Tab-separated table of C-alpha atoms in Angstrom:
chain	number	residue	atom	x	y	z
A	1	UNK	CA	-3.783	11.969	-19.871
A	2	UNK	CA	-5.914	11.432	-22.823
A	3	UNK	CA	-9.208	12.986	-21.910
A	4	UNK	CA	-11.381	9.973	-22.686
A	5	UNK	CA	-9.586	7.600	-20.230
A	6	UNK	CA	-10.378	6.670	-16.513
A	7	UNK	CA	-9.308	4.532	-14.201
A	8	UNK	CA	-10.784	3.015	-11.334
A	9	UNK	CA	-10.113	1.066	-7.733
A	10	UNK	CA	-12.215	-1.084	-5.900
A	11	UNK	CA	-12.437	-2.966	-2.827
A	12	UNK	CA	-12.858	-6.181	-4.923
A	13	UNK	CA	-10.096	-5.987	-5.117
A	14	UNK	CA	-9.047	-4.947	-8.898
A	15	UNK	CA	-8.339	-1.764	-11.009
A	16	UNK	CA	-9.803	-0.991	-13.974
A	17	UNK	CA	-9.887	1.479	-17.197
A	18	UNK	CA	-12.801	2.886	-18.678
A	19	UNK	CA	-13.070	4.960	-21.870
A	20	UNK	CA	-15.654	7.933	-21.083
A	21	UNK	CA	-16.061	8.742	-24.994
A	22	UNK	CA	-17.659	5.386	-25.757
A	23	UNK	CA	-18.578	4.141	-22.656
A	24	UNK	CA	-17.221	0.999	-22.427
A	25	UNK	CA	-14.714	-0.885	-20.233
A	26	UNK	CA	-10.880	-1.601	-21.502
A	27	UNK	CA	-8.976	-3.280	-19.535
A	28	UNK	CA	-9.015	-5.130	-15.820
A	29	UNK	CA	-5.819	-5.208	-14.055
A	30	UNK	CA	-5.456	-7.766	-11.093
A	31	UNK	CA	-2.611	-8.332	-8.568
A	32	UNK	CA	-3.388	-6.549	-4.811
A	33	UNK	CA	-4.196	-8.963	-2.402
A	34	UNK	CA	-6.341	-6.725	-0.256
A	35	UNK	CA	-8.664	-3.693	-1.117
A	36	UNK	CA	-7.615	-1.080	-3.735
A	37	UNK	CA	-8.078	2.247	-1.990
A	38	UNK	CA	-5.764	4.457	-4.634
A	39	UNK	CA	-5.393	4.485	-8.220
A	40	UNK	CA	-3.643	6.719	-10.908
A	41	UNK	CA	-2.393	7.328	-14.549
A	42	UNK	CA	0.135	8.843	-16.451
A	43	UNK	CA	-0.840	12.115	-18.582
A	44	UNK	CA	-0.331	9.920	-22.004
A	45	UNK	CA	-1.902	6.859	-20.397
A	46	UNK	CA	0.879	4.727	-21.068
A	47	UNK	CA	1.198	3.642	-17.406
A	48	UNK	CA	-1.283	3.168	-14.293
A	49	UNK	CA	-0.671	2.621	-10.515
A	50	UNK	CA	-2.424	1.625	-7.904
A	51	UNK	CA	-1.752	1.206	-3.969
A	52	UNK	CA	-4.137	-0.482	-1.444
A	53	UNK	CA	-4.237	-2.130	2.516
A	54	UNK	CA	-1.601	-5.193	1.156
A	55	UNK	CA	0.829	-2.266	1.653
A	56	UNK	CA	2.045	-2.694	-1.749
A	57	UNK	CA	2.305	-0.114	-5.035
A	58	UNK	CA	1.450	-1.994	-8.432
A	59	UNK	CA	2.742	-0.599	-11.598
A	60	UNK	CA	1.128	-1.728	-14.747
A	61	UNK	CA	1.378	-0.825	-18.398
A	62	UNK	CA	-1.626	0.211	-19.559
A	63	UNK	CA	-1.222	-1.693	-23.130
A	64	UNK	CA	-0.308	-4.766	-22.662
A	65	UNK	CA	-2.204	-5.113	-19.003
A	66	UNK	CA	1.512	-6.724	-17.431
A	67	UNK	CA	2.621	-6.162	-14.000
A	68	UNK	CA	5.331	-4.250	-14.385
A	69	UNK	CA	6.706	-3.734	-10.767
A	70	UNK	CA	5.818	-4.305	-7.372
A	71	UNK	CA	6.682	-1.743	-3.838
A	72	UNK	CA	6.984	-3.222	-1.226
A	73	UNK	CA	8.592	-0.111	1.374
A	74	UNK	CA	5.625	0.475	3.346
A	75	UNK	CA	4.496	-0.840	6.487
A	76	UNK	CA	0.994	-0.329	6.048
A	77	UNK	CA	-1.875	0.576	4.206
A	78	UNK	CA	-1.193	2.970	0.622
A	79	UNK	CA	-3.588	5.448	0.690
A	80	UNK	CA	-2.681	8.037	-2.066
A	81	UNK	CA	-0.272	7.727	-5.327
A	82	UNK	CA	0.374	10.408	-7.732
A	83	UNK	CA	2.878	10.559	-11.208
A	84	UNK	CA	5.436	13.004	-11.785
A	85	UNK	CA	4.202	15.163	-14.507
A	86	UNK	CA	6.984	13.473	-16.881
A	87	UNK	CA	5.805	10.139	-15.837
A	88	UNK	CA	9.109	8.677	-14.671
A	89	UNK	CA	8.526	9.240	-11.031
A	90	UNK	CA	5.555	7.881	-8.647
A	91	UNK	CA	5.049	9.034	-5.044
A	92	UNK	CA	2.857	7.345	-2.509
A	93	UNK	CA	1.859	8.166	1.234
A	94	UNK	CA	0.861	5.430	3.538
A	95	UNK	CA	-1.116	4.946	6.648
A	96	UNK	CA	2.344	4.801	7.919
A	97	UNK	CA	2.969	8.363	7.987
A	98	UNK	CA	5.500	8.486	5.220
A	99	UNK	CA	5.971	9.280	2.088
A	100	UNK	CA	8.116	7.398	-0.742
A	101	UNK	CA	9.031	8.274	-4.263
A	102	UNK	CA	10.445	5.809	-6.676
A	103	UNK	CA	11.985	6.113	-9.736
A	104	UNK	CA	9.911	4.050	-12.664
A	105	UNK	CA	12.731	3.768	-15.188
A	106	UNK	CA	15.323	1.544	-12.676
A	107	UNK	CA	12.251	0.373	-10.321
A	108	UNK	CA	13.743	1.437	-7.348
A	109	UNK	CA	13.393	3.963	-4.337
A	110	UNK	CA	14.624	7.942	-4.520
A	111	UNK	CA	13.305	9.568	-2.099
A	112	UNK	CA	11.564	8.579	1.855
A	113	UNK	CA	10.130	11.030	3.894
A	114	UNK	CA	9.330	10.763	6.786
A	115	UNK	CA	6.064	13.023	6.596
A	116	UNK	CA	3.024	13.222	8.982
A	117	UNK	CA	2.242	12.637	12.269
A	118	UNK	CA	-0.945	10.654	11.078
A	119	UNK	CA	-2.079	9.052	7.899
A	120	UNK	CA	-1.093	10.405	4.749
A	121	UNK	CA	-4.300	10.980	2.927
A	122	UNK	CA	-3.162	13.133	-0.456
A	123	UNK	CA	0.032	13.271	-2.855
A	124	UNK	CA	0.089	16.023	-5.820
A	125	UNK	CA	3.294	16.953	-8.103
A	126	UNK	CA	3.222	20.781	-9.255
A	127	UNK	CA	3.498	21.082	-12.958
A	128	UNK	CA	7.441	21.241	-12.989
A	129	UNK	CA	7.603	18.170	-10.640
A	130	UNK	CA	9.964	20.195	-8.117
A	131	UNK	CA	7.634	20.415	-5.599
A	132	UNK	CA	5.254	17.741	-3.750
A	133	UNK	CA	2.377	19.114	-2.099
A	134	UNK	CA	1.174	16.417	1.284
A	135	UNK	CA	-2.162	16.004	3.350
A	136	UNK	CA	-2.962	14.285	6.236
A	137	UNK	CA	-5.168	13.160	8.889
A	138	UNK	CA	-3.410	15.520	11.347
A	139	UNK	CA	-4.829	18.442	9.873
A	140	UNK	CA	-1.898	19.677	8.261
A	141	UNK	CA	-0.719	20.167	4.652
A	142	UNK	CA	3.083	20.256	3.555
A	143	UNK	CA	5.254	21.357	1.085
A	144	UNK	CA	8.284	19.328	0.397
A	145	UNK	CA	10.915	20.942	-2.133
A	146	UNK	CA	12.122	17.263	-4.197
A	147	UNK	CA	15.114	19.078	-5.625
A	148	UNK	CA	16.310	20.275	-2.419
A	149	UNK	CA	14.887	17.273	-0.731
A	150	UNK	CA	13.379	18.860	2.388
A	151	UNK	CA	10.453	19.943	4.306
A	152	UNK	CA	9.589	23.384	3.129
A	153	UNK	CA	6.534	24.691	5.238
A	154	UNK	CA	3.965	22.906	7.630
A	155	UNK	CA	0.484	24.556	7.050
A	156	UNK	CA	-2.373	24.251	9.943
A	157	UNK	CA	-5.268	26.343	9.042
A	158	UNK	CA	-7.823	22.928	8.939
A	159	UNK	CA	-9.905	22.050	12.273
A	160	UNK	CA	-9.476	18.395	11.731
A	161	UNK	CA	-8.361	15.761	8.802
A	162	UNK	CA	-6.915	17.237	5.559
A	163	UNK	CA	-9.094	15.229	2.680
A	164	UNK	CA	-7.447	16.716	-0.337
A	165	UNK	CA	-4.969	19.132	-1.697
A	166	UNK	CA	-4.100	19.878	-5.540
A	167	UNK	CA	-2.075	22.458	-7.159
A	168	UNK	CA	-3.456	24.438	-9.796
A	169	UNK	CA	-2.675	23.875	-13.541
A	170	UNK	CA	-0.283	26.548	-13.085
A	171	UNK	CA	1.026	25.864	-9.731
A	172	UNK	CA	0.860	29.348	-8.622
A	173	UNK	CA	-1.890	28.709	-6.145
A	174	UNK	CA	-2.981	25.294	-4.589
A	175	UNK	CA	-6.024	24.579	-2.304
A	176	UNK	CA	-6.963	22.116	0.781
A	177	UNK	CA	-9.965	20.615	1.498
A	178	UNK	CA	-10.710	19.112	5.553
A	179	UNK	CA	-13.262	17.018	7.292
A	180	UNK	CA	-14.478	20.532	8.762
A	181	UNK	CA	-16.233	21.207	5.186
A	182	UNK	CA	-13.865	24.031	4.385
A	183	UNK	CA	-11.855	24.586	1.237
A	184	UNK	CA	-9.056	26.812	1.144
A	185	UNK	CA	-7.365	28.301	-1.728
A	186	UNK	CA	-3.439	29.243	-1.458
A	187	UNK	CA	-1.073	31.615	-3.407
A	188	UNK	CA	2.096	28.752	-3.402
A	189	UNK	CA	4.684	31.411	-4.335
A	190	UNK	CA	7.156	28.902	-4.912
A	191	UNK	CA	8.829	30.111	-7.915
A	192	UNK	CA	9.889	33.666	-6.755
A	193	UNK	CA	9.803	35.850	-9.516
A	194	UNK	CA	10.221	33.557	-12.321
A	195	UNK	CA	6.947	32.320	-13.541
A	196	UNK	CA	6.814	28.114	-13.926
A	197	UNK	CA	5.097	28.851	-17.246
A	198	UNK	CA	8.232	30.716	-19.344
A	199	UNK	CA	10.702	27.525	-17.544
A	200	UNK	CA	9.149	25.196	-20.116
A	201	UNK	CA	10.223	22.018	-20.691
A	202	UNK	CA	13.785	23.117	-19.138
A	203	UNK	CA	12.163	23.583	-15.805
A	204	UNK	CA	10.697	19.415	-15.915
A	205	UNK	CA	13.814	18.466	-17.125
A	206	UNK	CA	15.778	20.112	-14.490
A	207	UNK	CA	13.293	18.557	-11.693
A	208	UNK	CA	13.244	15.340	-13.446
A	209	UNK	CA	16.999	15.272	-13.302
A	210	UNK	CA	16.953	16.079	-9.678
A	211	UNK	CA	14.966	13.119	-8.791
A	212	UNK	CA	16.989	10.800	-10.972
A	213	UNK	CA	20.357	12.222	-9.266
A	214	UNK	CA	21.327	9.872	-6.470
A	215	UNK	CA	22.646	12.750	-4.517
A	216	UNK	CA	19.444	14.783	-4.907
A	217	UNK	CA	17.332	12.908	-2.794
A	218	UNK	CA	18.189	15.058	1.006
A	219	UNK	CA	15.069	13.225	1.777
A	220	UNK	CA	15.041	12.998	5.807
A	221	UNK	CA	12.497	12.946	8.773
A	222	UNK	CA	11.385	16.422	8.905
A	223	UNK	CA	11.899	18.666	11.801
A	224	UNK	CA	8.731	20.341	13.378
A	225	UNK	CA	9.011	23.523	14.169
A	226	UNK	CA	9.675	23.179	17.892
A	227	UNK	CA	12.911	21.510	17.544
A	228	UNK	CA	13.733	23.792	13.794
A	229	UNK	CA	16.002	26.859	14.650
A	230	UNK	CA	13.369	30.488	14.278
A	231	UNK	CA	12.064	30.619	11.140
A	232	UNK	CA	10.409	33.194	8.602
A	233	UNK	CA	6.944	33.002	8.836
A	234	UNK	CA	4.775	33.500	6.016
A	235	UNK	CA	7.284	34.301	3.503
A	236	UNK	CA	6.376	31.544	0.969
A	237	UNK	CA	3.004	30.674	1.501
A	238	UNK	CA	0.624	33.421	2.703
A	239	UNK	CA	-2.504	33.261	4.215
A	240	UNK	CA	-5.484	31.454	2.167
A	241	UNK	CA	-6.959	33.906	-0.707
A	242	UNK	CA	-10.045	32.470	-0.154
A	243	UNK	CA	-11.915	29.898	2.344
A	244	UNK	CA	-15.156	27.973	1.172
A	245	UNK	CA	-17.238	26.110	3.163
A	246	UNK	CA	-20.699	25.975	5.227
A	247	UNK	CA	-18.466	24.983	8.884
A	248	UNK	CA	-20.886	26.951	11.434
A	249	UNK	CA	-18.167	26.747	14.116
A	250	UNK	CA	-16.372	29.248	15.330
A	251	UNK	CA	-13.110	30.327	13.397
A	252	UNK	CA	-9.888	32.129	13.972
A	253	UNK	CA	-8.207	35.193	12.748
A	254	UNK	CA	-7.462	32.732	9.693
A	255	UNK	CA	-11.246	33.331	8.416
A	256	UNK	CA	-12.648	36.810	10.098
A	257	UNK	CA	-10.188	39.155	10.875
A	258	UNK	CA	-10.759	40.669	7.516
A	259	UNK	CA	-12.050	44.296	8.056
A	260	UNK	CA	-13.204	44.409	4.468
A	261	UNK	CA	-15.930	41.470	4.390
A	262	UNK	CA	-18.934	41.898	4.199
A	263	UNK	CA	-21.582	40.210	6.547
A	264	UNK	CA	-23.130	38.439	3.986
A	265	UNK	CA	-20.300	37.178	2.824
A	266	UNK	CA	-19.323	35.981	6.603
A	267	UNK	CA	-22.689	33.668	6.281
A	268	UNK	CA	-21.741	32.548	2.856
A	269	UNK	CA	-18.644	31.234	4.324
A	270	UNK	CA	-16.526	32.584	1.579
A	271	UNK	CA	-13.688	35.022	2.574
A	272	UNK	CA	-11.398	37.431	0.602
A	273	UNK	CA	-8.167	38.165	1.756
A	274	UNK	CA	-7.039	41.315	1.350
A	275	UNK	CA	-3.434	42.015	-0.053
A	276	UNK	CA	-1.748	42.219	3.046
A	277	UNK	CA	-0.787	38.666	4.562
A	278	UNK	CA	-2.881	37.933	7.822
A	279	UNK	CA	-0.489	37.505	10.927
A	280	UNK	CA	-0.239	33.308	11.996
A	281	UNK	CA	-2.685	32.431	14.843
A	282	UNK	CA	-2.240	29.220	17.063
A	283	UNK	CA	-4.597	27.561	14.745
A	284	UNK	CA	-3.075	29.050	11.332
A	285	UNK	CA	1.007	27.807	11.959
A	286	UNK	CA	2.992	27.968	8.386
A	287	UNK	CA	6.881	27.341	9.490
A	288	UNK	CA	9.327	28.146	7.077
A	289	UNK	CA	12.661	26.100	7.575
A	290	UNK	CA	15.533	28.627	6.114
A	291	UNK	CA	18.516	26.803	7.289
A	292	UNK	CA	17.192	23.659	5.144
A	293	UNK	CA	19.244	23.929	2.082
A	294	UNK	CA	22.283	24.534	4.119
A	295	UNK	CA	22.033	20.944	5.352
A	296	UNK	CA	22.463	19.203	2.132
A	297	UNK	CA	25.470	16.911	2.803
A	298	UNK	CA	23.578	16.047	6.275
A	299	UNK	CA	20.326	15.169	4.896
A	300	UNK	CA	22.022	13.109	2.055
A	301	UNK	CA	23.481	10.775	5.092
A	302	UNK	CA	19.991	10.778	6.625
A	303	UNK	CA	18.879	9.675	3.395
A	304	UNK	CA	21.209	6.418	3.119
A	305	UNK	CA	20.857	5.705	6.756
A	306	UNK	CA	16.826	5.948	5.942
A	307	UNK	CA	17.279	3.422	2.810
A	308	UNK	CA	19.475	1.550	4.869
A	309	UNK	CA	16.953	1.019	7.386
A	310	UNK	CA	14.041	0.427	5.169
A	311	UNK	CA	16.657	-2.573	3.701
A	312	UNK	CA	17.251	-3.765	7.536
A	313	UNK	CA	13.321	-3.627	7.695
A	314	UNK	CA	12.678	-5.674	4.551
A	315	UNK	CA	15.405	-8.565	5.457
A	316	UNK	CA	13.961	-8.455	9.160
A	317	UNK	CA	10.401	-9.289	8.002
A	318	UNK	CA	12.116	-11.895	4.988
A	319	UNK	CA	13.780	-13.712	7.780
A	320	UNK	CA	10.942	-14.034	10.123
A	321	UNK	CA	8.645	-15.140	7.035
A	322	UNK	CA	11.013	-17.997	6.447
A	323	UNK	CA	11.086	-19.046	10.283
A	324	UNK	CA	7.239	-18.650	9.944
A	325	UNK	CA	7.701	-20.785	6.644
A	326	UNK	CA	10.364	-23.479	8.528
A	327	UNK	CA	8.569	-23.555	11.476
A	328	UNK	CA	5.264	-24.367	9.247
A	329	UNK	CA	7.120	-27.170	7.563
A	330	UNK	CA	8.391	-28.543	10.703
A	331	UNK	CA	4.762	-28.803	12.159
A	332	UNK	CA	3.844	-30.309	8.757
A	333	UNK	CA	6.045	-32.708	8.860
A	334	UNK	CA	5.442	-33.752	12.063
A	335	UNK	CA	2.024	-34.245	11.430
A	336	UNK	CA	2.515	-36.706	8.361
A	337	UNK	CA	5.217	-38.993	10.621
A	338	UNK	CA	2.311	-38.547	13.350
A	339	UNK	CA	0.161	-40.081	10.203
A	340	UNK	CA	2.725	-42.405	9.201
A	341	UNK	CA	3.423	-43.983	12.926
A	342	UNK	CA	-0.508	-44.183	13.397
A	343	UNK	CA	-0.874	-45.769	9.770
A	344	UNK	CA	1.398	-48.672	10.305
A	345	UNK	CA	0.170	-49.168	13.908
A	346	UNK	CA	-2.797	-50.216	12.106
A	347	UNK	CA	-0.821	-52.141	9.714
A	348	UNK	CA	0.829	-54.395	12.722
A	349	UNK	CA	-2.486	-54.426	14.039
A	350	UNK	CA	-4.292	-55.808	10.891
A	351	UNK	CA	-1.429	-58.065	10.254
A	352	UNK	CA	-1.472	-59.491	13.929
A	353	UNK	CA	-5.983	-60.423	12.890
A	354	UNK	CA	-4.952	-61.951	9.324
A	355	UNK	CA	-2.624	-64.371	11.510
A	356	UNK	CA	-5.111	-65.215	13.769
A	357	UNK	CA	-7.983	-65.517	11.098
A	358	UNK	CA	-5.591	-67.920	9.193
A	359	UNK	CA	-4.697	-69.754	12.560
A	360	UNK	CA	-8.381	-70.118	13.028
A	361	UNK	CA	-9.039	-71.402	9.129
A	362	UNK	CA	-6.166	-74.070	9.623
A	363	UNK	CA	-8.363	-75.305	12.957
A	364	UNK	CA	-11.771	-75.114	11.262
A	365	UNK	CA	-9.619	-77.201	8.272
A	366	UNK	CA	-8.485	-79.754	10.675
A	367	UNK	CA	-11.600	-79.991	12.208
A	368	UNK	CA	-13.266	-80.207	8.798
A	369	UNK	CA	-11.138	-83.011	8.133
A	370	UNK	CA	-11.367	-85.135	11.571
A	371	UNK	CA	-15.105	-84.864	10.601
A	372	UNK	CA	-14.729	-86.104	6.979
A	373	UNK	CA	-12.857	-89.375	8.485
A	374	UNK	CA	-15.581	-90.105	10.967
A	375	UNK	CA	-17.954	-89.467	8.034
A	376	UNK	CA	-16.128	-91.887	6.084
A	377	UNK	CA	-15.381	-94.615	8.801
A	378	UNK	CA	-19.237	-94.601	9.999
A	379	UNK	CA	-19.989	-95.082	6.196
A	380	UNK	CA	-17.784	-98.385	6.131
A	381	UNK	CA	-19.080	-99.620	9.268
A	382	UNK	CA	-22.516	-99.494	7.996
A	383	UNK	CA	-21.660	-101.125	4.733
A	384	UNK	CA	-19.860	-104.045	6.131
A	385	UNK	CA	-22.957	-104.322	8.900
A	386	UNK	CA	-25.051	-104.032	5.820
A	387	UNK	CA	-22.743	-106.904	3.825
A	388	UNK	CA	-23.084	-108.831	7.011
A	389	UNK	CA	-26.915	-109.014	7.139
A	390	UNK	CA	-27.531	-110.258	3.804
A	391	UNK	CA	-24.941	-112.595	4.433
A	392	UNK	CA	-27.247	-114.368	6.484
């Protein structure tokens, strides 16, 4: 992303992009229907998405300031979105627990997860795109391996919501922020030996192709670790390297069970780990799934049967919107003949007064008349009388 650019959401709701270098506003892009509560851009700016509480994902080109498509697949609120680091892939998590990832090019869904047990609050991409790092409100943080498509490890070190979680430029560590005012710093370990750095471009282009593959996506709902078969603990991601924060409650082995701190650093809140990985506690659970990958061609029938519901879900809520919409018209309708029938009830009614107004003029006529004769007979009477007297 070109350094000068931001972009911004609102609850008015719009999204907008700012250049920082000169200070002055670009471009206004308008579509959500409800507040904007996520935004986010592509590293050469050339695209921008937002998600908000309509439950939809806009995709807009930055240049032109078009709509270019609209997601519909959640059920409720979109509350984080992040790009692939190639820019042909966006995820999104919901406050519907899940997690979907499209692919921009063909404008349609690759992968669904079924993610969280509460809210999803934060998406983030590593640098080769392989790898999609998850927060929620249930305190935990995931990894989810998107070539793979499965749930790699469950971490719960946080005593309450998980705000935020980014991986490092470098993707070799990756930290997590909570509601309990602790930030903790990770060693990801998710490249083995190789280092993501001397992959290159091969190692984006092998991720990107995963995601574009339509047998790639083994995205299905994610086993916790009570119903998973045993699994290696802590042989991925280790304990935190280091935990920030100014929480004055009381913490696990997680934070103190380091011989090697120092008491002031205790009351600083900061903690080194030493090179040995601390054992899991009850409040520090990372699971490890090793039978995952074994369970490709499984997962890749989840995965239809999970697009095939989400399609089920969409026509379900199409159809009742169009009884809604029938059922609407029918009412309508039967309010204007309501307004028709009352209408010419008054029309009969009016008509039946203009008769008997005009029955009433033709008697006032004929009595008009009678009175004109009388009028005119008295007259003759009087002139004969008249005649008659000077006569004589």
């Amino acid at each position: 992303r070109r350094s000068s650019d931001l972009l911004t959401c609102s609850d008015d709701k719009s999204v907008k992009l700012w250049n920082v270098q000169t200070q002055r506003f670009i471009s206004s892009y308008l579509g959500h229907q409800n507040w904007v509560s996520c935004c986010a851009i592509t590293n050469d700016s050339r695209l921008c998405a937002s998600g908000g509480d309509d439950k939809t994902v806009q995709l807009w080109d930055s240049q032109s300031r078009k709509g270019i498509a609209t997601f519909r697949e959640h059920i409720d609120s979109v509350t984080c979105i992040a790009f692939h680091p190639d820019g042909h892939c966006l995820a999104a998590g919901s406050a519907d627990r899940t997690i979907n990832i499209w692919d921009l090019r063909m404008n349609q869904l690759l992968q669904h997860y079924e993610a969280h047990s509460d809210a999803v609050t934060t998406v983030d991409f590593d640098q080769t795109g392989s790898w999609l790092l998850s927060g929620s409100r249930d305190a935990t943080a995931k990894l989810w391996d998107l070539k793979e498509g499965f749930h790699y490890c469950t971490i719960s070190a946080h005593e309450g919501p998980v705000l935020g979680a980014r991986f490092s430029p470098c993707s070799k560590q990756f930290v997590t922020a909570g509601q309990d005012a602790l930030v903790m710093v990770w060693n990801s370990n998710i490249y083995g030996s190789s280092s993501p750095a001397n992959k290159g471009q091969k190692a984006s282009e092998a991720a990107a192709g995963a995601l574009r593959s339509p047998a790639a996506p083994n995205a299905t709902t994610p086993r916790t670790a009570s119903a998973a078969r045993p699994s290696t603990a802590v042989t991925g991601v280790r304990s935190p390297s280091a935990i920030i924060g100014t929480s004055t409650r009381p913490r696990t082995a997680l934070a103190n069970s380091n011989p090697n701190v120092s008491t002031q650093q205790q009351r600083a809140g900061v903690h080194q780990k030493t090179s040995a990985p601390l054992e899991p506690s009850a409040n520090n659970n990372i699971v490890i799934e090793t039978n995952a990958p074994m369970e490709g061609i499984i997962r890749q029938v989840d995965v239809v049967a999970a697009s095939q519901s989400l399609l089920e879900r969409r026509v379900e809520d199409a159809a009742m919107d169009a009884k809604a919409n029938t059922e609407s018209s029918r009412q309508r309708q039967g309010e204007v003949d309501e307004a028709i029938a009352s209408l010419s009830t008054q029309l009969r009614i009016m008509e039946a007064r203009n008769a008997d107004q005009s029955k009433e003029m033709d008697s006032l006529r004929e009595a008009l008349i009678l009175q004109q004769n009388m009028v005119a007979d008295l007259c003759r009477k009087l002139l004969e009388r008249d005649a008659a007297t000077n006569g004589q």
